Amino acid sequence: MACTSCSEAVERALSVADGVKKAVVGLALEEAKVHFDPNVTNPKQIIEAVEDAGFEADLISPGNDVNKVHLKLVGVHSLEDAKTVRTALELAIGVNHVDMDVEEDRVTISYDSDVTGPRSLIKCIKEASIGLTSYDASLYVPPRQRDLDHWNEIQMYRNQFLWSCLFSIPVFVLSMVLPMLPPYGVWLNYKIYNMLTIGVLLRCILCAPVQFIIGRRFYVGAYHALRRKSANMDVLVAVGTNAAYFYSLYVLIKALTSNVFEGQDFFETSAMLISFILLGKYLEIVAKGKTSDALAKLSELAPDTACLVSLDSNGNVTSETEISTQLIQRNDLFKIVPGTKVPVDGIVIDGQSYVNESMITGEAHPVAKRAGDKVIGGTVNENGCIIVKATHVGSETALSQIVQLVEAAQLARAPVQKLADQISRFFVPTVVAAAFITWVAWFITGVAGLYPKHWIPKAMDKFELALQFGISVVVVACPCALGLATPTAVMVATGKGASLGVLIKGGTALQKAHKVKAVVFDKTGTLTVGKPIVVSAVLFSGVTMDEFCDMAIAAEANSEHPLAKAVAEHAKTLRKKHESLVDHVEDAKDFEVHPGAGVSGKVGEKIVLVGNKRLLQDHNVPMNHEVEDYISGTEKLARTCVLVAIDGKVAGAFAVTDPVKPEAGRVVRFLQSMGISSIMVTGDNWGTATAIAREVGIDQVFAETDPIGKAAKIKEIQMKGVTVAMVGDGINDSPALVAADVGMAIGAGTNVAIEAADIVLIKSNLEDVVTAIDLSRKTMSKIRLNYVWALGYNVLAMPIAAGVLFPFTGIRLPPWVAGACMAASSLSVVCSSLLLQSYKKPLNVDRISRLTP
């Protein structure tokens, strides 16, 4: 695919194919994602649809394999052996599909990682051995198809360019250099027959391979484009080079058949034009490969091998085996020594250390890890030795999901791309029409004698001068630059964002984020650390502390809210202090969650409510002055008051504090400097919310709001014409994340596949909110600059090529120079996008905290 019209043609061909529900084609990524009905069509027929449109296609993935492994078979010498191995694998538990290549002795197995794994499958193949016939298998890593295709494409353009130079340079020398040197000039002008000279014949012979063999790709591309009733860059190149070549051929034939005819050939124009375009495409492909460098680096983070261990009943290591990372199965135990990488996601079961997670999350400082903590595959163990249990393997790891997310984002088309799509529809026909008008205008004015004869260069006539202007207009116009303006910038930005811990789900999210004028923050876990701590507990009625704690533990046991967990933990601690912790607390029946208020349930024969003031008011629980005073006093200290009511009476309360993140105030101030207002929406009480907001510098607060209410508040703000971003933890904030123009899930950690969010911030650091918005602004500025490069180039170059300046300055663009300009146009756009790789975070909290006294 050369330009936007090509990607549109592929998308159109796929969309009209039987059984295809949706097709998205990425120009810069050179990939298509197709949703289809397997009952109607299959990947083979989809590939045929692409090929019928005049393009080549290979299957990257059928899309239905969550985990698959490639194995090299040993001992499989016949079809009977292959059948035996296939049957054994298909009967194995957890195997979904087996695809065997008998000629290459390879097998590809799709499996359920919850049930089986690569080592179990290899064992299954070995156990299929019969008598003297033994089978074995080893891991086979197929080359990355995308890297292989990209390398092949680079080599193809490089070789075609070098071959074209082998012919074009001699043509150029014979045409432009040697005629000026007396002995050679006389020899080249020697007439073979009639007016046909040696020079013309040699140029024709040398130019033919460039025009019809090396330049064949332009003919094929133009043919397929015209067959599907569209036009692309290949059409422009074919029109321009054919006009120059066949006119030159006409001059040659005329000279051969006439003893008085004198004409100027343009063989060098055709040959040099093709050479420059191939050079431009070669440099463009090389540069485009660098736009996905960040993603490639992410893909390569996982180590090749891991140290698999076995433990005895006392937790001592009994054996160690070095295996390929791809052979790790869920629940495997592996040892990670200092300086080595974590192979897959897991949980530390023994030891403690500091792990450098900067390559995944962008977190600058190593993170302490001890038993029970999660580790992410691809991160580096700093100093201690730890034993880790694998929890996510293969395509389920955080690293794999990040790569998949970024690839999907790079494939998605940004709305701003529509401008290029609209222009590309009429661009080529307009250029061809403009070239024809240019040629006619110059030719008619020349014949009519409307310009002086000395304007016509020596060895040219009026027709040839007009033809050169027309050809220059055709070849100087460049639709490719327009098509690459948006996708290359989006590719670099999403890759760079991923390396900084900011996962942007496509061009739409990127484009919307740059318009954000208001950021709505959730409180718990977003502005605050998200790890609430109970600082005090008080009783208000005659219940004992033991009963009070038991009721709280039972009611909060089924709640996932951070406050609930903090209350339950503190209640258990109090029971321990009173040396009365029972082995089992009675479960709460009729358990019910009241969003934004608390929970309720029946513990034994007692009705228990645990939550805020609103929950008790909704259930008509009376509160005396003592309770009211305690609530107001707690809220003034920026603490949350969690009340416990038993059988309609307030039994006691917990005061919970959740420290504000140290960077929160600086981030809010920085957003204000960017012209963005900050708003807090929380389910917490007004007193606590107001105190937290005052501490971080937020003026507008909405408190005691349930999840649906948060979404409603966002819609209210949007009604004022303001583009809103919502920052939440991606769990109870899902309605608000969906309602916002841009949803940002912060602190997602390994849960990178949050559907509700447009942007996933892997760390819990608020500075990434600023990074996401600033990166989107920088990217949109770069896209606009790319359009200025592309459109500005075409707007300026086409009139110059048409000879607008020629009457005043004598400046004209020979067609081969115009072809070089066209190649430079695409290259300039790609290089402009590549500058985004040098993007730096605008707000570095660690640096600011060191500078702040």
PDB file of C-alpha atoms in Angstrom, residues 7 75 231 239 290 315 427 444 456 513 535 639 656 671 691 811:
ATOM      1  CA  SER A   7      -5.596   1.462   2.251  1.00  0.00           C
ATOM      2  CA  GLY A  75      11.047 -39.147  15.109  1.00  0.00           C
ATOM      3  CA  ALA A 231      -6.115   6.367  -8.526  1.00  0.00           C
ATOM      4  CA  VAL A 239       1.504   8.624 -16.457  1.00  0.00           C
ATOM      5  CA  LYS A 290      11.793   3.276  13.209  1.00  0.00           C
ATOM      6  CA  GLY A 315      10.285 -24.562  51.222  1.00  0.00           C
ATOM      7  CA  PHE A 427      -6.226  14.260  -5.515  1.00  0.00           C
ATOM      8  CA  ILE A 444      -1.292  26.820 -27.257  1.00  0.00           C
ATOM      9  CA  ILE A 456      12.403  27.892 -25.280  1.00  0.00           C
ATOM     10  CA  ALA A 513      -7.254  14.156  24.841  1.00  0.00           C
ATOM     11  CA  VAL A 535      -6.810   5.689  62.961  1.00  0.00           C
ATOM     12  CA  ARG A 639     -10.912  11.686  57.548  1.00  0.00           C
ATOM     13  CA  VAL A 656     -10.398   6.278  58.328  1.00  0.00           C
ATOM     14  CA  LEU A 671      -2.969  21.383  34.879  1.00  0.00           C
ATOM     15  CA  ALA A 691     -10.758  19.023  53.151  1.00  0.00           C
ATOM     16  CA  ILE A 811      13.146  28.770 -12.993  1.00  0.00           C
TER      17      ILE A 811
END
